PDB file of C-alpha atoms in Angstrom:
ATOM      1  CA  MET A 983       8.161  31.114  56.549  1.00 46.00           C
ATOM      2  CA  THR A 984      11.670  31.661  57.754  1.00 52.00           C
ATOM      3  CA  GLU A 985      12.457  27.918  57.871  1.00 52.00           C
ATOM      4  CA  GLY A 986      11.210  27.461  54.283  1.00 52.00           C
ATOM      5  CA  ALA A 987      13.383  30.321  53.098  1.00 51.00           C
ATOM      6  CA  ASP A 988      16.378  28.839  54.907  1.00 52.00           C
ATOM      7  CA  ARG A 989      15.837  25.441  53.292  1.00 49.00           C
ATOM      8  CA  HIS A 990      15.584  27.098  49.881  1.00 50.00           C
ATOM      9  CA  THR A 991      18.815  28.999  50.526  1.00 50.00           C
ATOM     10  CA  ASP A 992      20.613  25.812  51.612  1.00 50.00           C
ATOM     11  CA  ALA A 993      19.429  23.927  48.512  1.00 48.00           C
ATOM     12  CA  THR A 994      20.615  26.768  46.308  1.00 50.00           C
ATOM     13  CA  ALA A 995      23.987  26.881  48.048  1.00 49.00           C
ATOM     14  CA  GLU A 996      24.494  23.123  47.733  1.00 50.00           C
ATOM     15  CA  LYS A 997      23.748  23.106  43.991  1.00 50.00           C
ATOM     16  CA  PRO A 998      27.044  22.541  42.142  1.00 53.00           C
ATOM     17  CA  THR A 999      28.261  25.302  39.902  1.00 54.00           C
ATOM     18  CA  PRO A1000      28.139  24.222  36.239  1.00 54.00           C
ATOM     19  CA  ARG A1001      31.620  23.711  34.770  1.00 61.00           C
ATOM     20  CA  GLY A1002      32.708  25.585  31.688  1.00 65.00           C
ATOM     21  CA  ARG A1003      34.039  24.021  28.517  1.00 68.00           C
ATOM     22  CA  PHE A1004      37.623  24.160  29.783  1.00 65.00           C
ATOM     23  CA  GLY A1005      36.640  22.600  33.081  1.00 67.00           C
ATOM     24  CA  ARG A1006      34.848  19.712  31.383  1.00 69.00           C
ATOM     25  CA  ALA A1007      37.830  19.156  29.104  1.00 68.00           C
ATOM     26  CA  TRP A1008      40.184  19.199  32.102  1.00 71.00           C
ATOM     27  CA  ASP A1009      38.074  16.546  33.861  1.00 70.00           C
ATOM     28  CA  SER A1010      37.797  14.296  30.808  1.00 74.00           C
ATOM     29  CA  ASP A1011      39.392  10.848  30.657  1.00 76.00           C
ATOM     30  CA  PHE A1012      41.752  12.023  27.914  1.00 75.00           C
ATOM     31  CA  ALA A1013      43.114  14.911  30.014  1.00 82.00           C
ATOM     32  CA  TRP A1014      43.355  12.682  33.103  1.00 84.00           C
ATOM     33  CA  LYS A1015      45.456  10.150  31.215  1.00 84.00           C
ATOM     34  CA  PHE A1016      47.698  12.922  29.919  1.00 86.00           C
ATOM     35  CA  ARG A1017      48.226  14.414  33.392  1.00 86.00           C
ATOM     36  CA  HIS A1018      49.173  11.005  34.786  1.00 84.00           C
ATOM     37  CA  SER A1019      51.654  10.133  32.009  1.00 88.00           C
ATOM     38  CA  PRO A1020      55.103  11.661  32.667  1.00 90.00           C
ATOM     39  CA  VAL A1021      56.375  10.455  29.285  1.00 90.00           C
ATOM     40  CA  ALA A1022      53.550  12.207  27.427  1.00 91.00           C
ATOM     41  CA  ILE A1023      54.049  15.418  29.406  1.00 93.00           C
ATOM     42  CA  VAL A1024      57.803  15.531  28.756  1.00 94.00           C
ATOM     43  CA  ALA A1025      57.334  14.661  25.072  1.00 93.00           C
ATOM     44  CA  ALA A1026      54.678  17.348  24.675  1.00 93.00           C
ATOM     45  CA  LEU A1027      56.889  19.946  26.386  1.00 95.00           C
ATOM     46  CA  VAL A1028      59.900  19.100  24.223  1.00 94.00           C
ATOM     47  CA  MET A1029      57.815  19.164  21.057  1.00 94.00           C
ATOM     48  CA  THR A1030      56.190  22.459  22.065  1.00 94.00           C
ATOM     49  CA  VAL A1031      59.544  24.105  22.747  1.00 95.00           C
ATOM     50  CA  ILE A1032      60.954  22.936  19.403  1.00 94.00           C
ATOM     51  CA  VAL A1033      57.886  24.028  17.440  1.00 94.00           C
ATOM     52  CA  LEU A1034      57.807  27.442  19.115  1.00 95.00           C
ATOM     53  CA  ALA A1035      61.546  27.870  18.517  1.00 94.00           C
ATOM     54  CA  ALA A1036      60.997  27.138  14.818  1.00 93.00           C
ATOM     55  CA  ILE A1037      58.023  29.497  14.533  1.00 93.00           C
ATOM     56  CA  PHE A1038      59.832  32.384  16.227  1.00 94.00           C
ATOM     57  CA  ALA A1039      63.247  31.598  14.723  1.00 92.00           C
ATOM     58  CA  PRO A1040      63.664  35.075  13.152  1.00 90.00           C
ATOM     59  CA  LEU A1041      63.148  36.628  16.596  1.00 92.00           C
ATOM     60  CA  ILE A1042      65.172  34.106  18.632  1.00 92.00           C
ATOM     61  CA  ALA A1043      68.132  33.507  16.306  1.00 91.00           C
ATOM     62  CA  PRO A1044      70.982  35.912  17.146  1.00 90.00           C
ATOM     63  CA  TYR A1045      72.171  35.908  13.517  1.00 88.00           C
ATOM     64  CA  ASP A1046      70.662  35.520  10.073  1.00 85.00           C
ATOM     65  CA  PRO A1047      72.616  32.556   8.682  1.00 85.00           C
ATOM     66  CA  PHE A1048      71.370  33.163   5.136  1.00 80.00           C
ATOM     67  CA  ASP A1049      72.437  36.800   4.880  1.00 80.00           C
ATOM     68  CA  PRO A1050      75.843  36.821   3.135  1.00 79.00           C
ATOM     69  CA  GLY A1051      76.465  40.368   4.300  1.00 78.00           C
ATOM     70  CA  SER A1052      76.396  39.311   7.969  1.00 78.00           C
ATOM     71  CA  LEU A1053      78.833  36.408   7.585  1.00 83.00           C
ATOM     72  CA  ASN A1054      82.485  36.609   8.492  1.00 84.00           C
ATOM     73  CA  LEU A1055      84.662  33.810   7.159  1.00 85.00           C
ATOM     74  CA  MET A1056      87.163  34.513   9.925  1.00 89.00           C
ATOM     75  CA  ASN A1057      84.579  33.095  12.365  1.00 87.00           C
ATOM     76  CA  GLY A1058      84.647  29.715  10.618  1.00 88.00           C
ATOM     77  CA  PHE A1059      85.106  26.585  12.750  1.00 90.00           C
ATOM     78  CA  THR A1060      84.712  28.414  16.063  1.00 89.00           C
ATOM     79  CA  PRO A1061      84.169  25.838  18.857  1.00 92.00           C
ATOM     80  CA  PRO A1062      81.043  26.143  21.034  1.00 93.00           C
ATOM     81  CA  GLY A1063      81.321  28.750  23.762  1.00 88.00           C
ATOM     82  CA  GLU A1064      84.913  29.666  22.944  1.00 89.00           C
ATOM     83  CA  PRO A1065      85.981  33.059  21.552  1.00 89.00           C
ATOM     84  CA  ASN A1066      87.277  33.084  18.019  1.00 86.00           C
ATOM     85  CA  ALA A1067      91.062  33.460  17.819  1.00 82.00           C
ATOM     86  CA  PHE A1068      90.839  36.238  15.192  1.00 85.00           C
ATOM     87  CA  THR A1069      87.610  38.140  15.878  1.00 85.00           C
ATOM     88  CA  GLY A1070      87.005  37.351  19.540  1.00 86.00           C
ATOM     89  CA  ASP A1071      83.349  36.479  18.827  1.00 88.00           C
ATOM     90  CA  ALA A1072      81.813  33.606  20.801  1.00 89.00           C
ATOM     91  CA  PHE A1073      78.920  31.391  19.699  1.00 91.00           C
ATOM     92  CA  LEU A1074      76.701  29.151  21.817  1.00 91.00           C
ATOM     93  CA  MET A1075      76.972  26.119  19.506  1.00 92.00           C
ATOM     94  CA  GLY A1076      79.959  27.194  17.465  1.00 91.00           C
ATOM     95  CA  THR A1077      80.101  27.980  13.761  1.00 91.00           C
ATOM     96  CA  ASP A1078      80.415  26.006  10.539  1.00 91.00           C
ATOM     97  CA  ASP A1079      82.983  26.354   7.744  1.00 87.00           C
ATOM     98  CA  GLN A1080      81.343  29.547   6.440  1.00 87.00           C
ATOM     99  CA  GLY A1081      81.240  31.267   9.816  1.00 88.00           C
ATOM    100  CA  ARG A1082      77.500  30.739  10.260  1.00 90.00           C
ATOM    101  CA  ASP A1083      76.174  30.415  13.802  1.00 92.00           C
ATOM    102  CA  VAL A1084      75.126  26.760  14.223  1.00 93.00           C
ATOM    103  CA  PHE A1085      72.373  27.687  16.691  1.00 94.00           C
ATOM    104  CA  SER A1086      70.817  30.100  14.188  1.00 93.00           C
ATOM    105  CA  THR A1087      71.061  27.609  11.335  1.00 93.00           C
ATOM    106  CA  ILE A1088      69.340  24.944  13.461  1.00 94.00           C
ATOM    107  CA  LEU A1089      66.430  27.269  14.269  1.00 93.00           C
ATOM    108  CA  HIS A1090      65.933  28.150  10.604  1.00 92.00           C
ATOM    109  CA  GLY A1091      66.469  24.542   9.521  1.00 92.00           C
ATOM    110  CA  LEU A1092      63.749  23.446  11.938  1.00 93.00           C
ATOM    111  CA  ARG A1093      61.275  25.636  10.071  1.00 92.00           C
ATOM    112  CA  ILE A1094      61.953  23.786   6.812  1.00 92.00           C
ATOM    113  CA  SER A1095      61.897  20.325   8.405  1.00 92.00           C
ATOM    114  CA  LEU A1096      58.663  20.921  10.329  1.00 94.00           C
ATOM    115  CA  PHE A1097      56.938  22.546   7.362  1.00 94.00           C
ATOM    116  CA  VAL A1098      57.871  19.726   4.997  1.00 93.00           C
ATOM    117  CA  GLY A1099      56.908  17.042   7.521  1.00 93.00           C
ATOM    118  CA  ALA A1100      53.555  18.583   8.450  1.00 94.00           C
ATOM    119  CA  ALA A1101      52.600  19.411   4.857  1.00 95.00           C
ATOM    120  CA  ALA A1102      53.598  15.923   3.634  1.00 94.00           C
ATOM    121  CA  VAL A1103      51.544  14.227   6.375  1.00 95.00           C
ATOM    122  CA  LEU A1104      48.557  16.451   5.614  1.00 95.00           C
ATOM    123  CA  PHE A1105      48.786  15.594   1.913  1.00 95.00           C
ATOM    124  CA  ALA A1106      49.184  11.870   2.635  1.00 95.00           C
ATOM    125  CA  MET A1107      46.298  11.960   5.122  1.00 95.00           C
ATOM    126  CA  VAL A1108      43.881  13.683   2.738  1.00 94.00           C
ATOM    127  CA  LEU A1109      44.799  11.350  -0.127  1.00 94.00           C
ATOM    128  CA  GLY A1110      44.823   8.175   1.976  1.00 94.00           C
ATOM    129  CA  VAL A1111      41.605   8.920   3.874  1.00 94.00           C
ATOM    130  CA  THR A1112      39.795   9.778   0.625  1.00 93.00           C
ATOM    131  CA  LEU A1113      40.903   6.620  -1.149  1.00 94.00           C
ATOM    132  CA  GLY A1114      40.270   4.504   1.956  1.00 93.00           C
ATOM    133  CA  LEU A1115      36.727   5.816   2.323  1.00 92.00           C
ATOM    134  CA  VAL A1116      35.972   5.221  -1.341  1.00 92.00           C
ATOM    135  CA  ALA A1117      37.453   1.714  -1.269  1.00 92.00           C
ATOM    136  CA  GLY A1118      35.749   0.685   1.978  1.00 90.00           C
ATOM    137  CA  TYR A1119      32.320   2.120   1.190  1.00 89.00           C
ATOM    138  CA  THR A1120      32.141   1.318  -2.534  1.00 88.00           C
ATOM    139  CA  GLY A1121      33.836  -2.095  -2.591  1.00 85.00           C
ATOM    140  CA  GLY A1122      33.929  -4.132  -5.765  1.00 87.00           C
ATOM    141  CA  TRP A1123      36.410  -3.359  -8.511  1.00 92.00           C
ATOM    142  CA  VAL A1124      37.118   0.123  -7.124  1.00 91.00           C
ATOM    143  CA  ASP A1125      38.282  -1.393  -3.857  1.00 92.00           C
ATOM    144  CA  THR A1126      40.346  -3.999  -5.726  1.00 92.00           C
ATOM    145  CA  ILE A1127      42.187  -1.439  -7.861  1.00 94.00           C
ATOM    146  CA  ILE A1128      42.982   0.912  -4.955  1.00 93.00           C
ATOM    147  CA  MET A1129      44.183  -1.852  -2.661  1.00 92.00           C
ATOM    148  CA  ARG A1130      46.290  -3.541  -5.330  1.00 92.00           C
ATOM    149  CA  ILE A1131      48.048  -0.228  -5.995  1.00 93.00           C
ATOM    150  CA  ALA A1132      48.632   0.072  -2.257  1.00 92.00           C
ATOM    151  CA  ASP A1133      50.005  -3.479  -2.089  1.00 91.00           C
ATOM    152  CA  ILE A1134      52.401  -2.810  -4.956  1.00 90.00           C
ATOM    153  CA  GLN A1135      53.674   0.354  -3.291  1.00 89.00           C
ATOM    154  CA  LEU A1136      54.191  -1.482   0.001  1.00 87.00           C
ATOM    155  CA  THR A1137      56.630  -3.868  -1.681  1.00 86.00           C
ATOM    156  CA  PHE A1138      59.134  -1.007  -2.005  1.00 84.00           C
ATOM    157  CA  PRO A1139      60.757   0.912   0.868  1.00 84.00           C
ATOM    158  CA  SER A1140      59.050   4.268   1.303  1.00 84.00           C
ATOM    159  CA  ILE A1141      62.329   6.181   1.091  1.00 85.00           C
ATOM    160  CA  LEU A1142      63.062   4.637  -2.325  1.00 85.00           C
ATOM    161  CA  VAL A1143      59.545   5.510  -3.505  1.00 86.00           C
ATOM    162  CA  ALA A1144      60.060   9.078  -2.293  1.00 87.00           C
ATOM    163  CA  MET A1145      63.413   9.293  -4.097  1.00 86.00           C
ATOM    164  CA  LEU A1146      61.862   7.972  -7.310  1.00 87.00           C
ATOM    165  CA  ILE A1147      58.934  10.395  -7.148  1.00 85.00           C
ATOM    166  CA  PHE A1148      61.247  13.282  -6.257  1.00 85.00           C
ATOM    167  CA  GLY A1149      63.532  12.488  -9.179  1.00 84.00           C
ATOM    168  CA  ILE A1150      60.670  12.256 -11.677  1.00 86.00           C
ATOM    169  CA  ALA A1151      58.949  15.409 -10.398  1.00 82.00           C
ATOM    170  CA  LYS A1152      62.183  17.368 -10.375  1.00 78.00           C
ATOM    171  CA  GLY A1153      63.010  16.131 -13.880  1.00 81.00           C
ATOM    172  CA  VAL A1154      59.789  17.509 -15.346  1.00 84.00           C
ATOM    173  CA  THR A1155      60.221  20.845 -13.521  1.00 80.00           C
ATOM    174  CA  PRO A1156      61.897  23.582 -15.594  1.00 82.00           C
ATOM    175  CA  VAL A1157      65.509  24.162 -14.597  1.00 78.00           C
ATOM    176  CA  GLU A1158      64.985  27.797 -13.643  1.00 77.00           C
ATOM    177  CA  TYR A1159      62.241  26.817 -11.149  1.00 78.00           C
ATOM    178  CA  ARG A1160      63.850  23.771  -9.556  1.00 77.00           C
ATOM    179  CA  ASP A1161      65.236  25.515  -6.477  1.00 77.00           C
ATOM    180  CA  GLN A1162      61.988  27.412  -5.883  1.00 79.00           C
ATOM    181  CA  MET A1163      59.896  24.252  -6.326  1.00 83.00           C
ATOM    182  CA  ALA A1164      62.249  21.863  -4.499  1.00 84.00           C
ATOM    183  CA  ILE A1165      60.415  22.112  -1.163  1.00 88.00           C
ATOM    184  CA  TRP A1166      56.998  21.513  -2.770  1.00 89.00           C
ATOM    185  CA  VAL A1167      58.359  18.619  -4.814  1.00 87.00           C
ATOM    186  CA  LEU A1168      59.784  17.165  -1.605  1.00 89.00           C
ATOM    187  CA  ILE A1169      56.392  17.455   0.113  1.00 91.00           C
ATOM    188  CA  PHE A1170      54.689  15.783  -2.850  1.00 89.00           C
ATOM    189  CA  ALA A1171      57.238  12.942  -2.918  1.00 89.00           C
ATOM    190  CA  ILE A1172      57.058  12.161   0.806  1.00 91.00           C
ATOM    191  CA  GLY A1173      53.262  12.500   0.939  1.00 92.00           C
ATOM    192  CA  LEU A1174      52.715  10.289  -2.088  1.00 90.00           C
ATOM    193  CA  SER A1175      54.939   7.607  -0.583  1.00 88.00           C
ATOM    194  CA  ASP A1176      53.070   7.603   2.742  1.00 90.00           C
ATOM    195  CA  TRP A1177      49.343   7.511   1.888  1.00 93.00           C
ATOM    196  CA  VAL A1178      49.005   3.731   1.971  1.00 93.00           C
ATOM    197  CA  GLN A1179      48.808   3.286   5.758  1.00 91.00           C
ATOM    198  CA  PHE A1180      46.033   5.878   6.002  1.00 94.00           C
ATOM    199  CA  ALA A1181      44.106   4.197   3.198  1.00 93.00           C
ATOM    200  CA  ARG A1182      44.383   0.688   4.643  1.00 92.00           C
ATOM    201  CA  VAL A1183      43.255   1.686   8.143  1.00 91.00           C
ATOM    202  CA  VAL A1184      40.379   3.863   6.912  1.00 92.00           C
ATOM    203  CA  ARG A1185      39.255   1.200   4.438  1.00 92.00           C
ATOM    204  CA  GLY A1186      38.943  -1.413   7.194  1.00 90.00           C
ATOM    205  CA  ALA A1187      37.063   0.955   9.482  1.00 87.00           C
ATOM    206  CA  ALA A1188      34.817   2.144   6.632  1.00 89.00           C
ATOM    207  CA  MET A1189      33.881  -1.427   5.730  1.00 89.00           C
ATOM    208  CA  VAL A1190      32.755  -2.002   9.326  1.00 86.00           C
ATOM    209  CA  GLN A1191      30.820   1.259   9.505  1.00 85.00           C
ATOM    210  CA  ALA A1192      29.191   0.711   6.103  1.00 82.00           C
ATOM    211  CA  GLY A1193      27.269  -2.251   7.513  1.00 79.00           C
ATOM    212  CA  ARG A1194      25.831  -0.331  10.472  1.00 83.00           C
ATOM    213  CA  GLU A1195      22.164   0.589  10.816  1.00 83.00           C
ATOM    214  CA  TYR A1196      22.705   4.327  10.683  1.00 82.00           C
ATOM    215  CA  VAL A1197      24.319   4.021   7.254  1.00 83.00           C
ATOM    216  CA  ALA A1198      21.368   1.967   5.997  1.00 81.00           C
ATOM    217  CA  ALA A1199      19.006   4.588   7.418  1.00 85.00           C
ATOM    218  CA  ALA A1200      20.953   7.331   5.629  1.00 83.00           C
ATOM    219  CA  ARG A1201      20.550   5.462   2.349  1.00 82.00           C
ATOM    220  CA  LEU A1202      16.803   5.067   2.935  1.00 82.00           C
ATOM    221  CA  ILE A1203      16.274   8.805   3.368  1.00 84.00           C
ATOM    222  CA  GLY A1204      18.094   9.481   0.095  1.00 79.00           C
ATOM    223  CA  ARG A1205      21.589  10.483   1.217  1.00 82.00           C
ATOM    224  CA  SER A1206      24.178  10.284  -1.549  1.00 83.00           C
ATOM    225  CA  GLY A1207      27.327   8.187  -1.262  1.00 79.00           C
ATOM    226  CA  PRO A1208      29.747  11.120  -0.780  1.00 85.00           C
ATOM    227  CA  SER A1209      27.417  12.626   1.834  1.00 85.00           C
ATOM    228  CA  ILE A1210      27.281   9.358   3.785  1.00 85.00           C
ATOM    229  CA  MET A1211      31.059   8.971   3.654  1.00 87.00           C
ATOM    230  CA  LEU A1212      31.792  12.528   4.803  1.00 85.00           C
ATOM    231  CA  ARG A1213      29.006  13.136   7.325  1.00 85.00           C
ATOM    232  CA  HIS A1214      28.477   9.674   8.805  1.00 82.00           C
ATOM    233  CA  ILE A1215      31.445   7.357   8.243  1.00 86.00           C
ATOM    234  CA  LEU A1216      34.385   9.801   8.388  1.00 87.00           C
ATOM    235  CA  PRO A1217      33.733  11.075  11.962  1.00 87.00           C
ATOM    236  CA  ASN A1218      33.761   7.478  13.210  1.00 84.00           C
ATOM    237  CA  VAL A1219      37.182   6.643  11.724  1.00 84.00           C
ATOM    238  CA  LEU A1220      39.085   9.768  12.796  1.00 84.00           C
ATOM    239  CA  SER A1221      40.619   8.355  15.995  1.00 82.00           C
ATOM    240  CA  PRO A1222      43.047   5.939  14.291  1.00 86.00           C
ATOM    241  CA  VAL A1223      43.734   8.554  11.616  1.00 90.00           C
ATOM    242  CA  LEU A1224      44.928  11.057  14.229  1.00 87.00           C
ATOM    243  CA  VAL A1225      47.227   8.463  15.766  1.00 86.00           C
ATOM    244  CA  ILE A1226      48.707   7.519  12.397  1.00 90.00           C
ATOM    245  CA  ALA A1227      49.154  11.182  11.494  1.00 92.00           C
ATOM    246  CA  THR A1228      51.090  11.862  14.707  1.00 88.00           C
ATOM    247  CA  ILE A1229      53.440   8.929  14.185  1.00 87.00           C
ATOM    248  CA  SER A1230      53.743   9.689  10.464  1.00 91.00           C
ATOM    249  CA  LEU A1231      54.903  13.221  11.285  1.00 92.00           C
ATOM    250  CA  ALA A1232      58.063  11.847  12.871  1.00 90.00           C
ATOM    251  CA  LEU A1233      58.588   9.478   9.930  1.00 90.00           C
ATOM    252  CA  ALA A1234      58.061  12.301   7.427  1.00 92.00           C
ATOM    253  CA  ILE A1235      60.599  14.512   9.219  1.00 92.00           C
ATOM    254  CA  ILE A1236      63.113  11.660   9.215  1.00 91.00           C
ATOM    255  CA  ALA A1237      62.378  10.967   5.525  1.00 91.00           C
ATOM    256  CA  GLU A1238      62.991  14.628   4.690  1.00 90.00           C
ATOM    257  CA  ALA A1239      66.237  14.577   6.657  1.00 91.00           C
ATOM    258  CA  THR A1240      67.308  11.382   4.881  1.00 90.00           C
ATOM    259  CA  LEU A1241      66.580  12.790   1.431  1.00 90.00           C
ATOM    260  CA  SER A1242      68.339  16.051   2.260  1.00 88.00           C
ATOM    261  CA  PHE A1243      71.294  14.137   3.694  1.00 88.00           C
ATOM    262  CA  LEU A1244      71.541  12.220   0.419  1.00 85.00           C
ATOM    263  CA  GLY A1245      71.513  15.511  -1.493  1.00 80.00           C
ATOM    264  CA  VAL A1246      68.115  15.084  -3.140  1.00 81.00           C
ATOM    265  CA  GLY A1247      66.010  17.082  -0.694  1.00 80.00           C
ATOM    266  CA  ALA A1248      66.006  20.707   0.392  1.00 83.00           C
ATOM    267  CA  PRO A1249      68.224  22.991  -1.714  1.00 79.00           C
ATOM    268  CA  PRO A1250      71.348  24.611  -0.203  1.00 75.00           C
ATOM    269  CA  THR A1251      69.583  27.982  -0.207  1.00 75.00           C
ATOM    270  CA  GLN A1252      66.906  26.550   2.138  1.00 80.00           C
ATOM    271  CA  PRO A1253      68.793  24.049   4.297  1.00 84.00           C
ATOM    272  CA  SER A1254      66.864  21.760   6.617  1.00 90.00           C
ATOM    273  CA  LEU A1255      68.177  19.657   9.493  1.00 91.00           C
ATOM    274  CA  GLY A1256      69.093  16.926   7.020  1.00 90.00           C
ATOM    275  CA  THR A1257      71.143  19.377   4.956  1.00 89.00           C
ATOM    276  CA  LEU A1258      72.932  20.627   8.068  1.00 91.00           C
ATOM    277  CA  ILE A1259      73.736  17.049   9.090  1.00 91.00           C
ATOM    278  CA  ARG A1260      75.104  16.338   5.613  1.00 90.00           C
ATOM    279  CA  VAL A1261      77.332  19.418   5.834  1.00 88.00           C
ATOM    280  CA  GLY A1262      78.503  18.527   9.334  1.00 91.00           C
ATOM    281  CA  GLN A1263      79.287  14.948   8.377  1.00 89.00           C
ATOM    282  CA  GLY A1264      82.041  16.180   6.100  1.00 86.00           C
ATOM    283  CA  PHE A1265      83.876  17.787   9.034  1.00 88.00           C
ATOM    284  CA  LEU A1266      83.280  15.120  11.674  1.00 83.00           C
ATOM    285  CA  PHE A1267      86.645  13.397  11.336  1.00 84.00           C
ATOM    286  CA  SER A1268      88.602  16.667  11.145  1.00 85.00           C
ATOM    287  CA  GLY A1269      87.622  17.607  14.709  1.00 85.00           C
ATOM    288  CA  GLU A1270      84.693  19.995  14.121  1.00 89.00           C
ATOM    289  CA  TRP A1271      82.205  17.659  15.777  1.00 92.00           C
ATOM    290  CA  TRP A1272      79.711  20.355  16.780  1.00 93.00           C
ATOM    291  CA  ILE A1273      78.665  21.052  13.175  1.00 93.00           C
ATOM    292  CA  LEU A1274      77.117  17.565  13.018  1.00 92.00           C
ATOM    293  CA  PHE A1275      76.329  16.950  16.681  1.00 94.00           C
ATOM    294  CA  PHE A1276      73.866  19.738  17.467  1.00 95.00           C
ATOM    295  CA  PRO A1277      71.647  19.357  14.339  1.00 94.00           C
ATOM    296  CA  ALA A1278      71.608  15.577  14.854  1.00 94.00           C
ATOM    297  CA  VAL A1279      70.589  15.918  18.529  1.00 95.00           C
ATOM    298  CA  THR A1280      67.843  18.382  17.560  1.00 95.00           C
ATOM    299  CA  LEU A1281      66.487  15.975  14.943  1.00 94.00           C
ATOM    300  CA  LEU A1282      66.646  13.113  17.441  1.00 93.00           C
ATOM    301  CA  ALA A1283      64.788  15.103  20.122  1.00 94.00           C
ATOM    302  CA  LEU A1284      62.094  16.174  17.656  1.00 93.00           C
ATOM    303  CA  ALA A1285      61.507  12.715  16.182  1.00 92.00           C
ATOM    304  CA  LEU A1286      61.603  10.991  19.585  1.00 93.00           C
ATOM    305  CA  SER A1287      59.146  13.413  21.204  1.00 94.00           C
ATOM    306  CA  VAL A1288      56.685  13.078  18.325  1.00 92.00           C
ATOM    307  CA  ASN A1289      56.971   9.278  18.395  1.00 91.00           C
ATOM    308  CA  LEU A1290      56.435   9.079  22.154  1.00 91.00           C
ATOM    309  CA  LEU A1291      53.455  11.405  21.917  1.00 91.00           C
ATOM    310  CA  GLY A1292      52.022   9.293  19.104  1.00 87.00           C
ATOM    311  CA  ASP A1293      52.456   6.088  21.122  1.00 87.00           C
ATOM    312  CA  TRP A1294      50.687   7.639  24.102  1.00 89.00           C
ATOM    313  CA  LEU A1295      47.899   8.941  21.866  1.00 86.00           C
ATOM    314  CA  ARG A1296      47.422   5.466  20.414  1.00 83.00           C
ATOM    315  CA  ASP A1297      47.011   3.982  23.885  1.00 82.00           C
ATOM    316  CA  ALA A1298      44.782   6.825  25.125  1.00 82.00           C
ATOM    317  CA  LEU A1299      42.381   6.480  22.182  1.00 76.00           C
ATOM    318  CA  ASN A1300      42.292   2.673  22.282  1.00 68.00           C
ATOM    319  CA  PRO A1301      38.823   1.697  23.580  1.00 57.00           C
ATOM    320  CA  ARG A1302      40.102  -1.701  24.718  1.00 57.00           C
ATOM    321  CA  LEU A1303      42.379  -0.016  27.279  1.00 50.00           C
ATOM    322  CA  LYS A1304      39.638   2.126  28.855  1.00 52.00           C
TER     323      LYS A1304
END
């Protein structure tokens, strides 16, 4: 009796403890690849720091750069880390021509750039995935019309398409609402110029999935077309969509910075990184290099980290590399 109880106790002790959801995720192939990729880890850390700095900008920024009452013109053109000759105030990254703390303006400008980039990618993804699913599943003249529109748009550089859409949308907006609607018009312009790559990838994947047995079985049991596309085909085409969305985020941020640098993006009352770079460019050759340098380095670090993370995600989700 005692030996049987001992064997039962040993069997119970040797039984592995079931892992929780976090433990299973930590042991997955995806997490293993991430832990063994120094580039992905560094890119994720840099991106996380920048995103958190933008989210908590009102708490981190030592000054409010958009409060005229807190500005002192005597602090203008103060070099980084050096006390101002008139006021004695020192600033980590210096000040611009209006006496605004460059570090504070970068933190607040990050909020605009990240919001515009993320919202534009989300809009482009929803539009492109929808049109790609419809084109790939339906086929026929619907597919022809959608893809010919995509081909025509691809013949023009995306930044020119965004400028054209921004100009038209801003022209039809009432004058008194242009500054308030400028950010939303910018999101619409960038998103509408970037939907094609989502649509083309999803269309190809949808055409492959539409010929599978499970789709034919869904038709036999009476599933409607939209139901099949959303519940059966869409989950099987999400992997390349996530990769494209990650890479497109960096491109959207750069597009916003380019438009703002050209003066057709974010308004002066809501400056983004592109606006700050445009302002700093005017003082580069007069010796105030820091006004351009620090916003440009921030934009470079953000775009590079997102691109590197997107490249790693593409390789990690590629079934041919597993």
